[in-house]
mmCIF file of C-alpha atoms in Angstrom:
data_model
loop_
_atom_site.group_PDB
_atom_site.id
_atom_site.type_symbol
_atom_site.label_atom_id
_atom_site.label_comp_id
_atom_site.label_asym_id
_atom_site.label_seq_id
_atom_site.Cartn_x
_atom_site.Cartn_y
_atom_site.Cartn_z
ATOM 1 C CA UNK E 1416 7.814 3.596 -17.381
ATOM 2 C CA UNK E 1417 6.233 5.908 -15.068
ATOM 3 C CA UNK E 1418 8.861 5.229 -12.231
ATOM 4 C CA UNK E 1419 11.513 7.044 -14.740
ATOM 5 C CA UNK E 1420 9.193 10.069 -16.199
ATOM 6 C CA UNK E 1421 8.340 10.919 -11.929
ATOM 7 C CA UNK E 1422 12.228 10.873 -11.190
ATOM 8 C CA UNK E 1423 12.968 12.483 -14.872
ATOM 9 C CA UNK E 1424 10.528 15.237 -13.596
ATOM 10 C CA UNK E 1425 12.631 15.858 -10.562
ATOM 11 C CA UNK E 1426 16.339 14.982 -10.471
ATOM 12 C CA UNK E 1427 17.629 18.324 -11.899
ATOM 13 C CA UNK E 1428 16.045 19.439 -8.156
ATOM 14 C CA UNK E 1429 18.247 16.500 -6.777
ATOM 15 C CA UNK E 1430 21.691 17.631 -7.546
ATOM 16 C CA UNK E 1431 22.400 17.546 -3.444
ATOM 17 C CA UNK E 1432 20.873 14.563 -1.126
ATOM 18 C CA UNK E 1433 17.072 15.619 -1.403
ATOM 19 C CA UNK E 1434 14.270 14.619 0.829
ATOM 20 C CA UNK E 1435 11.313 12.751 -1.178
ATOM 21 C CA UNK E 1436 7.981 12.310 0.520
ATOM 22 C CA UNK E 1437 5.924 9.431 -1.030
ATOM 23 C CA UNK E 1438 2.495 10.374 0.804
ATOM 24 C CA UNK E 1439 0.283 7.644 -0.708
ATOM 25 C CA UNK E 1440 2.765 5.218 -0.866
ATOM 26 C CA UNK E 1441 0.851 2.029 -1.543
ATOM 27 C CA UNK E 1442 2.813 -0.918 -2.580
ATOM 28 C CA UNK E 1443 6.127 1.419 -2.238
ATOM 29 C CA UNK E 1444 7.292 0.820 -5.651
ATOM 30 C CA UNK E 1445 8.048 4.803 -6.050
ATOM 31 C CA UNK E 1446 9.634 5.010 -2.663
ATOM 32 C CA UNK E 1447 12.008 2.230 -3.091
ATOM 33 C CA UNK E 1448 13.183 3.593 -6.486
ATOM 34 C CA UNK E 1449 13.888 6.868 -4.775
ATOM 35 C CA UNK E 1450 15.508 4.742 -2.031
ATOM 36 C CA UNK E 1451 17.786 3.004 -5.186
ATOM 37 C CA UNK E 1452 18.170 6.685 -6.599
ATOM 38 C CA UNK E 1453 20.406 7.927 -3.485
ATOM 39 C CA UNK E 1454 17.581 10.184 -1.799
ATOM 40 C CA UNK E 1455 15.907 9.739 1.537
ATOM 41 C CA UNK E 1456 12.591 8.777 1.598
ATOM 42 C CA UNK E 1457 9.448 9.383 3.528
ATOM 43 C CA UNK E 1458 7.089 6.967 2.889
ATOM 44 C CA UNK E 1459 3.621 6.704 4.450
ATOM 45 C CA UNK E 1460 0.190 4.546 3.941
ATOM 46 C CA UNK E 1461 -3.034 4.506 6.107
ATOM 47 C CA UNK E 1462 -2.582 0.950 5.744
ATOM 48 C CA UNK E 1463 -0.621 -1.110 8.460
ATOM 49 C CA UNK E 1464 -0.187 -4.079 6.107
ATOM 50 C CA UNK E 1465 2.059 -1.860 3.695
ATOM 51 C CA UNK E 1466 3.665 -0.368 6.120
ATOM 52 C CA UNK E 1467 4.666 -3.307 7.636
ATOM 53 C CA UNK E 1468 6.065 -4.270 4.014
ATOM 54 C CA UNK E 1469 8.102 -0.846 3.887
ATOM 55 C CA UNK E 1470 9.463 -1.610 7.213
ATOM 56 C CA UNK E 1471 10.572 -5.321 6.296
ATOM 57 C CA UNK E 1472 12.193 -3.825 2.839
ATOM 58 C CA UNK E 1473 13.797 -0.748 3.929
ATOM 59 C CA UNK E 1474 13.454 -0.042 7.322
ATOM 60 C CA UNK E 1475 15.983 0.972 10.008
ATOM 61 C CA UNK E 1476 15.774 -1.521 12.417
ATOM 62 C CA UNK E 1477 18.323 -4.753 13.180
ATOM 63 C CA UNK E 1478 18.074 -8.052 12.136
ATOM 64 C CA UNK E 1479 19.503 -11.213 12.172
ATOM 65 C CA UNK E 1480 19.017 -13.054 8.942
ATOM 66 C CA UNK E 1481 20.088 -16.595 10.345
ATOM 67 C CA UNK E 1482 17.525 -16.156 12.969
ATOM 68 C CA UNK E 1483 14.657 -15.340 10.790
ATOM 69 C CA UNK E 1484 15.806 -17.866 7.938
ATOM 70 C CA UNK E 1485 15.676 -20.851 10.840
ATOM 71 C CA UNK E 1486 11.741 -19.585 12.066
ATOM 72 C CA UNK E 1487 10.737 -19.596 8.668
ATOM 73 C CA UNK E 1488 12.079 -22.997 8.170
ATOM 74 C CA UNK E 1489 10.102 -23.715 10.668
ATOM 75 C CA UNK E 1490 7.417 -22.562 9.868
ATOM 76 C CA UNK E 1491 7.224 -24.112 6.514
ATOM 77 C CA UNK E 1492 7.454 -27.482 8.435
ATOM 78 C CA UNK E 1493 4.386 -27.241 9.648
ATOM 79 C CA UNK E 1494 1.475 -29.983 8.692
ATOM 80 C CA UNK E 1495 -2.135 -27.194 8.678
ATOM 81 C CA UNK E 1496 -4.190 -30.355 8.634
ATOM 82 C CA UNK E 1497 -2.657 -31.225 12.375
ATOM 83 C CA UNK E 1498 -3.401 -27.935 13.825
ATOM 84 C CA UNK E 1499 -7.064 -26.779 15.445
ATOM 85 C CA UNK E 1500 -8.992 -24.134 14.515
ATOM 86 C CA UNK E 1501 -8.903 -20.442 15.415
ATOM 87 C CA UNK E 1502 -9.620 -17.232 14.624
ATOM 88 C CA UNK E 1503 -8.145 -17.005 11.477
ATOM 89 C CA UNK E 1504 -9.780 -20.492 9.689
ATOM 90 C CA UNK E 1505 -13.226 -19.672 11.542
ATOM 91 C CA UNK E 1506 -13.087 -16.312 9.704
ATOM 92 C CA UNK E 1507 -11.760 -16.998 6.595
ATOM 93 C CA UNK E 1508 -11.285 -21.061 6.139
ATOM 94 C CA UNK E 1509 -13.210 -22.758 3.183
ATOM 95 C CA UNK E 1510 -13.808 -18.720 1.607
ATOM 96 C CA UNK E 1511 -10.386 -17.445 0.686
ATOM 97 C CA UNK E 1512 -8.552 -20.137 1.798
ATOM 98 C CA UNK E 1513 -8.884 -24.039 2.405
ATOM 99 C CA UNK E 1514 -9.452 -24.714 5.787
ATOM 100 C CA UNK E 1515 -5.800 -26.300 6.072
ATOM 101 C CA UNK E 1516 -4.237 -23.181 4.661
ATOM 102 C CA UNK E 1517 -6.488 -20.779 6.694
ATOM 103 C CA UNK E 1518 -5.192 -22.537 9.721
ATOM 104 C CA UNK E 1519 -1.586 -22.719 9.307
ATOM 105 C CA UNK E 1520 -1.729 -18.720 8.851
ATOM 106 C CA UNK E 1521 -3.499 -18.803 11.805
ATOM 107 C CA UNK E 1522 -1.502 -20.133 13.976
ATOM 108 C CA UNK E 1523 1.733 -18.694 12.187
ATOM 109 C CA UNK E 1524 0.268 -15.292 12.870
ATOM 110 C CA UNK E 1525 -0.222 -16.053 16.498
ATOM 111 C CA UNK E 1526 3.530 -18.038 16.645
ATOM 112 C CA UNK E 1527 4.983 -14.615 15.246
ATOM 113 C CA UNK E 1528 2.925 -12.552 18.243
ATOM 114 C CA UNK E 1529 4.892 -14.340 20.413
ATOM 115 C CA UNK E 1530 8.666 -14.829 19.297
ATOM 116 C CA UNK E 1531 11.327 -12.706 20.898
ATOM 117 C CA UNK E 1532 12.128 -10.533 17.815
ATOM 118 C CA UNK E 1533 13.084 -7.092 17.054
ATOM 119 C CA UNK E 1534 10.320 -4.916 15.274
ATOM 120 C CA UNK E 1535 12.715 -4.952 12.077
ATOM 121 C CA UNK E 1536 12.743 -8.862 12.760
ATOM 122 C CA UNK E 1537 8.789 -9.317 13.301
ATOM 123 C CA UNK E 1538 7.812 -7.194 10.400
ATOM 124 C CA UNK E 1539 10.047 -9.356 7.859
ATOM 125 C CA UNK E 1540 8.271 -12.317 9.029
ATOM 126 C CA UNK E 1541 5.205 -10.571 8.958
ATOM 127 C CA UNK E 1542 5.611 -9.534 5.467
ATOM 128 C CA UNK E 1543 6.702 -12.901 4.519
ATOM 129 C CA UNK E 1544 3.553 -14.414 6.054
ATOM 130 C CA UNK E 1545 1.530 -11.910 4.390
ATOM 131 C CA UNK E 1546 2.630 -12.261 0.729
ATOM 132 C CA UNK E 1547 3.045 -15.570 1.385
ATOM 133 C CA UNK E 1548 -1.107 -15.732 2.372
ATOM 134 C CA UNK E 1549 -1.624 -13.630 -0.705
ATOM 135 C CA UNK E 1550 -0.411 -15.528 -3.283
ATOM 136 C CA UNK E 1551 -1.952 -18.793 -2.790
ATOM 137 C CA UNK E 1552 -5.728 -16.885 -1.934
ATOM 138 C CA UNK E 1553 -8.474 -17.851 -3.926
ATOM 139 C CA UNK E 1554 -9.431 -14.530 -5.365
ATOM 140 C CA UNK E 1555 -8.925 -13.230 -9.054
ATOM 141 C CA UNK E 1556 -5.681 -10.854 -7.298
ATOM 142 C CA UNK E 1557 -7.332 -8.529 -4.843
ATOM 143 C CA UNK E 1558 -9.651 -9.268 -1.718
ATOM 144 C CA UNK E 1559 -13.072 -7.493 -3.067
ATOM 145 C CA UNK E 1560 -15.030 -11.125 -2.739
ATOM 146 C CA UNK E 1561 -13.492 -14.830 -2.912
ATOM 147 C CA UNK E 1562 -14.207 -16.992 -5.587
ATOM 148 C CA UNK E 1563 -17.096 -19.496 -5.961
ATOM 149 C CA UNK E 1564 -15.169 -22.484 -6.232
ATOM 150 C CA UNK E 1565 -13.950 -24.375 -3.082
ATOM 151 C CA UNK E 1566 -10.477 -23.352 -2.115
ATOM 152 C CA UNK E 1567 -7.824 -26.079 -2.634
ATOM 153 C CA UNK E 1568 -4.742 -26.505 -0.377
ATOM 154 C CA UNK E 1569 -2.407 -24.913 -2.012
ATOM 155 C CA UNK E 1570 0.104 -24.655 1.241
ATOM 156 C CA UNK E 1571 1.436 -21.726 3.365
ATOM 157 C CA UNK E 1572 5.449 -21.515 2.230
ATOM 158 C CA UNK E 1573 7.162 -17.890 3.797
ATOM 159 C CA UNK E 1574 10.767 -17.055 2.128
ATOM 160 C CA UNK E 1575 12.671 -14.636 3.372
ATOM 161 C CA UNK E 1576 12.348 -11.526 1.463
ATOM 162 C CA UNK E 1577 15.169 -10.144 -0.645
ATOM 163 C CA UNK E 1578 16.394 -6.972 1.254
ATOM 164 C CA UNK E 1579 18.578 -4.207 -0.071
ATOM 165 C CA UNK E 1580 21.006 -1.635 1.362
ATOM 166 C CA UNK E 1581 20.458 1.868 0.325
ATOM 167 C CA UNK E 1582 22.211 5.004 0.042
ATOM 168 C CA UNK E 1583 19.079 6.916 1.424
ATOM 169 C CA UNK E 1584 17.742 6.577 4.288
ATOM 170 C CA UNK E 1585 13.626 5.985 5.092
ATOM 171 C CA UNK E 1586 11.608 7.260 7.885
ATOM 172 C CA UNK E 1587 8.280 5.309 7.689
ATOM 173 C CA UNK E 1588 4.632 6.889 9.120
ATOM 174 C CA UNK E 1589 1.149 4.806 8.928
ATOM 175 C CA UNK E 1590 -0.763 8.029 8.823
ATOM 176 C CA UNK E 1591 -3.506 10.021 6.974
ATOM 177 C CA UNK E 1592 -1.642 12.204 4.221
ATOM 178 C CA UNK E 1593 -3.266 15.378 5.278
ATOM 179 C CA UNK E 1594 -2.175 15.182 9.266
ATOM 180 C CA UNK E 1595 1.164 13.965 8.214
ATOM 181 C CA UNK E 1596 2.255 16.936 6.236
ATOM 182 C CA UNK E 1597 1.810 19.811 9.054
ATOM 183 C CA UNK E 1598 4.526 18.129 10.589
ATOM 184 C CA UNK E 1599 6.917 17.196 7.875
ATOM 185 C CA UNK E 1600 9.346 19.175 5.435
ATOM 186 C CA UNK E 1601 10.503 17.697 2.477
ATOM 187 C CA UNK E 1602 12.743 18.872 -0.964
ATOM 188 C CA UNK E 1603 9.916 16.433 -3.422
ATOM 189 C CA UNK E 1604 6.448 15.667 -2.337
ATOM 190 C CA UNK E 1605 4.895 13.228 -4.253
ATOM 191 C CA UNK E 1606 0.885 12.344 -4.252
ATOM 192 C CA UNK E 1607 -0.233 9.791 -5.969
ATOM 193 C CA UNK E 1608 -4.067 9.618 -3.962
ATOM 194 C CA UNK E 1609 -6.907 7.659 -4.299
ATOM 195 C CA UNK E 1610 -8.402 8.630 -7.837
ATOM 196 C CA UNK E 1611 -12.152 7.420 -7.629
ATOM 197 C CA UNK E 1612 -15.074 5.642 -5.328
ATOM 198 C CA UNK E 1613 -13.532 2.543 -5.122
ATOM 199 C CA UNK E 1614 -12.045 2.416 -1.534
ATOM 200 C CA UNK E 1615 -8.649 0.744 -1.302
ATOM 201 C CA UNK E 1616 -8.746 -1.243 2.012
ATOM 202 C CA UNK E 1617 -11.496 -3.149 -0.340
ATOM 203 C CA UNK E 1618 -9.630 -4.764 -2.102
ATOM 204 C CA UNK E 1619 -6.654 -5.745 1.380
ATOM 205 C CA UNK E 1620 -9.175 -6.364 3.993
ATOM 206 C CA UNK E 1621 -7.971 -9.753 4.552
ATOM 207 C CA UNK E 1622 -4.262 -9.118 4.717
ATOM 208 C CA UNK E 1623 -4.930 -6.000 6.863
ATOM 209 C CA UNK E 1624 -6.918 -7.750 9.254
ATOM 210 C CA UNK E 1625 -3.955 -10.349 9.381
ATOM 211 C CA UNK E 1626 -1.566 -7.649 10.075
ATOM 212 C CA UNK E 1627 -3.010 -5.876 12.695
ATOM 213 C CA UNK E 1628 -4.061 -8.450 14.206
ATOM 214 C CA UNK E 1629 -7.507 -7.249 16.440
ATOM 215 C CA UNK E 1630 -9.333 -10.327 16.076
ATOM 216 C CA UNK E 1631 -12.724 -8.283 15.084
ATOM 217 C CA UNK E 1632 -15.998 -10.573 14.963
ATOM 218 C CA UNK E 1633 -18.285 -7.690 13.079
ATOM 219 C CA UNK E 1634 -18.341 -8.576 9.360
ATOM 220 C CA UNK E 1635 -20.049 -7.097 6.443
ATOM 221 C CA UNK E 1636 -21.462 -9.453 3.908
ATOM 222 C CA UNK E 1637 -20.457 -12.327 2.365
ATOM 223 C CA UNK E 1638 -17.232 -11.072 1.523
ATOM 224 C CA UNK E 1639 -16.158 -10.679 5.329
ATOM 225 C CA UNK E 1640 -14.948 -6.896 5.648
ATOM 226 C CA UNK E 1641 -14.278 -5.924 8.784
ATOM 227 C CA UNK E 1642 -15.559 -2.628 10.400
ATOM 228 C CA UNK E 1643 -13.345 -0.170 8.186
ATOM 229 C CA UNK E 1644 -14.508 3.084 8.345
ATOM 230 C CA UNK E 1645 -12.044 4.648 10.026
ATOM 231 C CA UNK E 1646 -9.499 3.508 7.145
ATOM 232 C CA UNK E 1647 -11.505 4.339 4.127
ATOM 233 C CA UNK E 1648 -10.214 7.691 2.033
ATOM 234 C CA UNK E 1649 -11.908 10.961 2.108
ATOM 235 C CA UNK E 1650 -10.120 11.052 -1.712
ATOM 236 C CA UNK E 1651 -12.656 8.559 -2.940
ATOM 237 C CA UNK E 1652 -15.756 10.414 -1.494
ATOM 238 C CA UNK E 1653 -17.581 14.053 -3.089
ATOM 239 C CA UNK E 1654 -14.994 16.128 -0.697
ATOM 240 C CA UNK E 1655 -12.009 15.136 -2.389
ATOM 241 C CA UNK E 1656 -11.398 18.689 -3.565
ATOM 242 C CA UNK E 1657 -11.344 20.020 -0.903
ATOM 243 C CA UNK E 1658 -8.907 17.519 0.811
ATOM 244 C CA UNK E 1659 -6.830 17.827 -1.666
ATOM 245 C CA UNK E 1660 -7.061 21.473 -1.178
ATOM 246 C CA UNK E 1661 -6.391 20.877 2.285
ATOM 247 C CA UNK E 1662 -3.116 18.830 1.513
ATOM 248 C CA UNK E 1663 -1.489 21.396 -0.849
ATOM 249 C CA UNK E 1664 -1.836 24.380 0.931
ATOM 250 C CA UNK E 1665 -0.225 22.457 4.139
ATOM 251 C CA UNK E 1666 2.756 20.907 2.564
ATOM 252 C CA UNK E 1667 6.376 22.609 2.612
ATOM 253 C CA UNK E 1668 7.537 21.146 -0.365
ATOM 254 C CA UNK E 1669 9.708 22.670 -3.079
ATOM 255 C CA UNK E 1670 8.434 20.357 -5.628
ATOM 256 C CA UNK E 1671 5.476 19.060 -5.613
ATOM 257 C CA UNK E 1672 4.884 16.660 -8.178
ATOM 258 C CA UNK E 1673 0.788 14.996 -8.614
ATOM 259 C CA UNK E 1674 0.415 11.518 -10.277
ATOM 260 C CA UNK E 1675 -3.432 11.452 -11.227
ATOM 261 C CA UNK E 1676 -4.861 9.307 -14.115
ATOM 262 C CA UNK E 1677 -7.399 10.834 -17.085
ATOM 263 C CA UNK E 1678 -10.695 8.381 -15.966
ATOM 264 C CA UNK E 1679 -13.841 10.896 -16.070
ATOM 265 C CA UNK E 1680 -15.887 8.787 -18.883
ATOM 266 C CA UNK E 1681 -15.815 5.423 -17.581
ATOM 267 C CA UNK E 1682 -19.114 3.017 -17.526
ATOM 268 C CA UNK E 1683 -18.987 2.501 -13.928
ATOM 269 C CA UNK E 1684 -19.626 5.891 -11.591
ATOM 270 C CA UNK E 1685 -17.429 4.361 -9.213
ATOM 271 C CA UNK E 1686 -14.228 4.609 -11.764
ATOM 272 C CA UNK E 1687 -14.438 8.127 -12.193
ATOM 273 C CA UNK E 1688 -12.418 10.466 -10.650
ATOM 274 C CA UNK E 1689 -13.117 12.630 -7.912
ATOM 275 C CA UNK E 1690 -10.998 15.576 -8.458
ATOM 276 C CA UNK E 1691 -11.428 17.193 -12.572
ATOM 277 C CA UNK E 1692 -8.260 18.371 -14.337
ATOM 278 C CA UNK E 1693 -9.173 21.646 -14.043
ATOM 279 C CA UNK E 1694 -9.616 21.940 -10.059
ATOM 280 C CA UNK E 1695 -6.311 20.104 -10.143
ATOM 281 C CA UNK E 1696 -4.609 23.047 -11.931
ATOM 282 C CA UNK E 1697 -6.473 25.464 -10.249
ATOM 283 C CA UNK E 1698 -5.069 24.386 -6.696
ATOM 284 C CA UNK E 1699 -1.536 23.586 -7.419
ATOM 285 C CA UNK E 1700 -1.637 26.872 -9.123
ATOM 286 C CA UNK E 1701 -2.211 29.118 -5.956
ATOM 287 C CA UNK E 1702 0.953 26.980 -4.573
ATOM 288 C CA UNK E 1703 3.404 27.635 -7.793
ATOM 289 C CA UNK E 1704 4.093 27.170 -11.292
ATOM 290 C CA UNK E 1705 2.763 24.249 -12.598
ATOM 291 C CA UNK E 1706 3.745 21.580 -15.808
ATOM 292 C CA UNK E 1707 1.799 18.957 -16.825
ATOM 293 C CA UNK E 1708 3.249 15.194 -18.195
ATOM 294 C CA UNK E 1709 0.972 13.463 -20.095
ATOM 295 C CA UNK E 1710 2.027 9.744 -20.119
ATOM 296 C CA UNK E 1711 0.820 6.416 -21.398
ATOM 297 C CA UNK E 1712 -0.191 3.850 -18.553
ATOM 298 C CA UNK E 1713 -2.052 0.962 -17.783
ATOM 299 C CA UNK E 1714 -4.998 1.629 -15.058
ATOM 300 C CA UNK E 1715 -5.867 -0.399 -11.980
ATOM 301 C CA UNK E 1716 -9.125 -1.394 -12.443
ATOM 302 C CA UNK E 1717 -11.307 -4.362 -9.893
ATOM 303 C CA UNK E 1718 -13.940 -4.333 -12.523
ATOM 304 C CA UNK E 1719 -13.985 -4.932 -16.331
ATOM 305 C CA UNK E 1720 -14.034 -1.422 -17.475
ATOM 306 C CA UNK E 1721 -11.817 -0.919 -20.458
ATOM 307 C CA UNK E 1722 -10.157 2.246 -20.508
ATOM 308 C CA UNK E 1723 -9.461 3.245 -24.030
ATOM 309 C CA UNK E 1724 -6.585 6.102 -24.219
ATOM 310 C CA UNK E 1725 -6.025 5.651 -21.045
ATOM 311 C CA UNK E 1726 -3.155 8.352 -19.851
ATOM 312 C CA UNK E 1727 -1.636 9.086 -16.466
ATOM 313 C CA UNK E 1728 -0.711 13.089 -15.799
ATOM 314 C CA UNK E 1729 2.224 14.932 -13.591
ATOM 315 C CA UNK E 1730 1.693 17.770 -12.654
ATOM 316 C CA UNK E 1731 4.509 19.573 -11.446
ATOM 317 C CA UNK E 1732 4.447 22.162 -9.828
ATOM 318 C CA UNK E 1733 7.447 24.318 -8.289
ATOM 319 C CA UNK E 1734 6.618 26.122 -4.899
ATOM 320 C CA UNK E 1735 6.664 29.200 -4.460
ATOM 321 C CA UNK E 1736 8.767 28.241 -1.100
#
């Protein structure tokens, strides 16, 4: 499991409580091991809607769990054939969602706006609102275009997420990667960026739009993407190199380990990575000694490109800090 080769790779560095920043944190799977693990955790996204998720599973804020566990009771009461339309159903509403469904998340975003809650408390319900709106969309598991069928209700039920208590601690940025580390220090970085063309707030348009809430009008195509540029990855376009580059040379780190997958042969362009082995070594080299970890792993892929051998790499590399 790749979880256990990453902290394998850098527990003998861990002996006292270590600082480990997850820079491309993404669903936050690697940060909340680390959390589990006893170390303190950086963890940071571009997008809001996973931050919002780190910050409902392991932020610092209060909460009061009776509180949230009567709203959300509430909430589920709720009849989305008896409520009007707005912005959410007029966007989305008979695409990724019935119109029923579309409009109870509507109006449950807007309810959530305006309860007298904490930030810890508002971004559990937020998070429960948005994987709730996830699971019952009518996509094939990601937001890249809805499916040609008419939606069917399938009803808008939050439950309160299951939340831990760690022995680490987690400070939680929504930043870019490469602005972030100038002002950070850390014991383990660990980058685990964008690997090809395909950009990643693709594929979570919807449920970003839901979190942060702007109310945009401007859509592009079919598929109803909001105005995104200023979210979309320089690690998925040509100058990835030099990003990366960028990123290493600017980190104060004393392990730095890399998590990038072996796609430079698949059908589509788009799957291919930006960044070649080789430039990879090359960069971390000027930094420190580097290892590499070849591992067996299943690829993300939106398309039907079959990845045959397909192996994830770590390289570590210890600083010359």
């Amino acid at each position: 499991m790749l979880l256990n080769d990453i902290y394998e790779s850098v527990k003998k560095y861990c002996k006292n409580k270590a600082t480990f920043a997850d820079l491309f944190a993404g669903t936050g799977v690697v940060s909340l091991f680390m959390l589990e693990k006893g170390m303190d955790v950086i963890a940071n996204d571009t997008l809001l809607s996973n931050c919002v998720a780190y910050e409902a599973w392991f932020g610092k804020g209060k909460f009061s769990k009776k509180k949230l566990e009567k709203i959300i009771t509430q909430f589920n009461l709720i009849d989305g054939n008896k409520l009007k339309d707005n912005y959410f159903s007029k966007t989305y509403g008979h695409k990724y969602f019935s119109l029923s469904d579309a409009k109870k998340i509507g109006y449950l975003r807007e309810q959530i706006e305006n309860e007298k809650l904490t930030k810890r408390e508002k971004n559990i319900l937020l998070a429960s609102l948005m994987y709730a709106t996830d699971k019952i969309a009518n996509t094939v598991g990601h937001f890249e275009h809805y499916l040609s069928q008419k939606p069917k209700d399938k009803g808008v039920i939050l439950k309160f997420p299951s939340i831990e208590h760690f022995k680490g601690l987690a400070t939680i940025y929504n930043e870019d990667a490469n602005k972030l580390v100038k002002k950070i220090v850390c014991d383990i970085a660990y980058i685990d960026p964008p690997y090809n063309a395909r950009q990643y707030v693709n594929f979570y348009h919807v449920l970003e739009n839901l979190i942060r809430w702007n109310k945009p009008t401007e859509f592009e195509g079919i598929s109803m993407k909001f105005k995104r540029n200023h979210l979309k990855s320089d690690y998925s376009k040509s100058k990835a190199p030099q990003v990366f580059a960028d990123l290493i040379e600017s980190l104060k780190a004393k392990i730095i380990v890399v998590s990038y997958n072996n796609t430079y042969t698949a059908k589509s362009s788009a799957s291919n990575n930006k960044i070649s082995e080789k430039e990879l070594f090359k960069i971390l080299s000027l930094k420190g000694k580097v290892e590499i970890k070849e591992i067996k792993h299943k690829s993300f892929n939106s398309g039907k490109t079959n990845f045959a051998d397909h192996k994830e790499k770590l390289y570590i590399c210890k600083t010359n800090l």
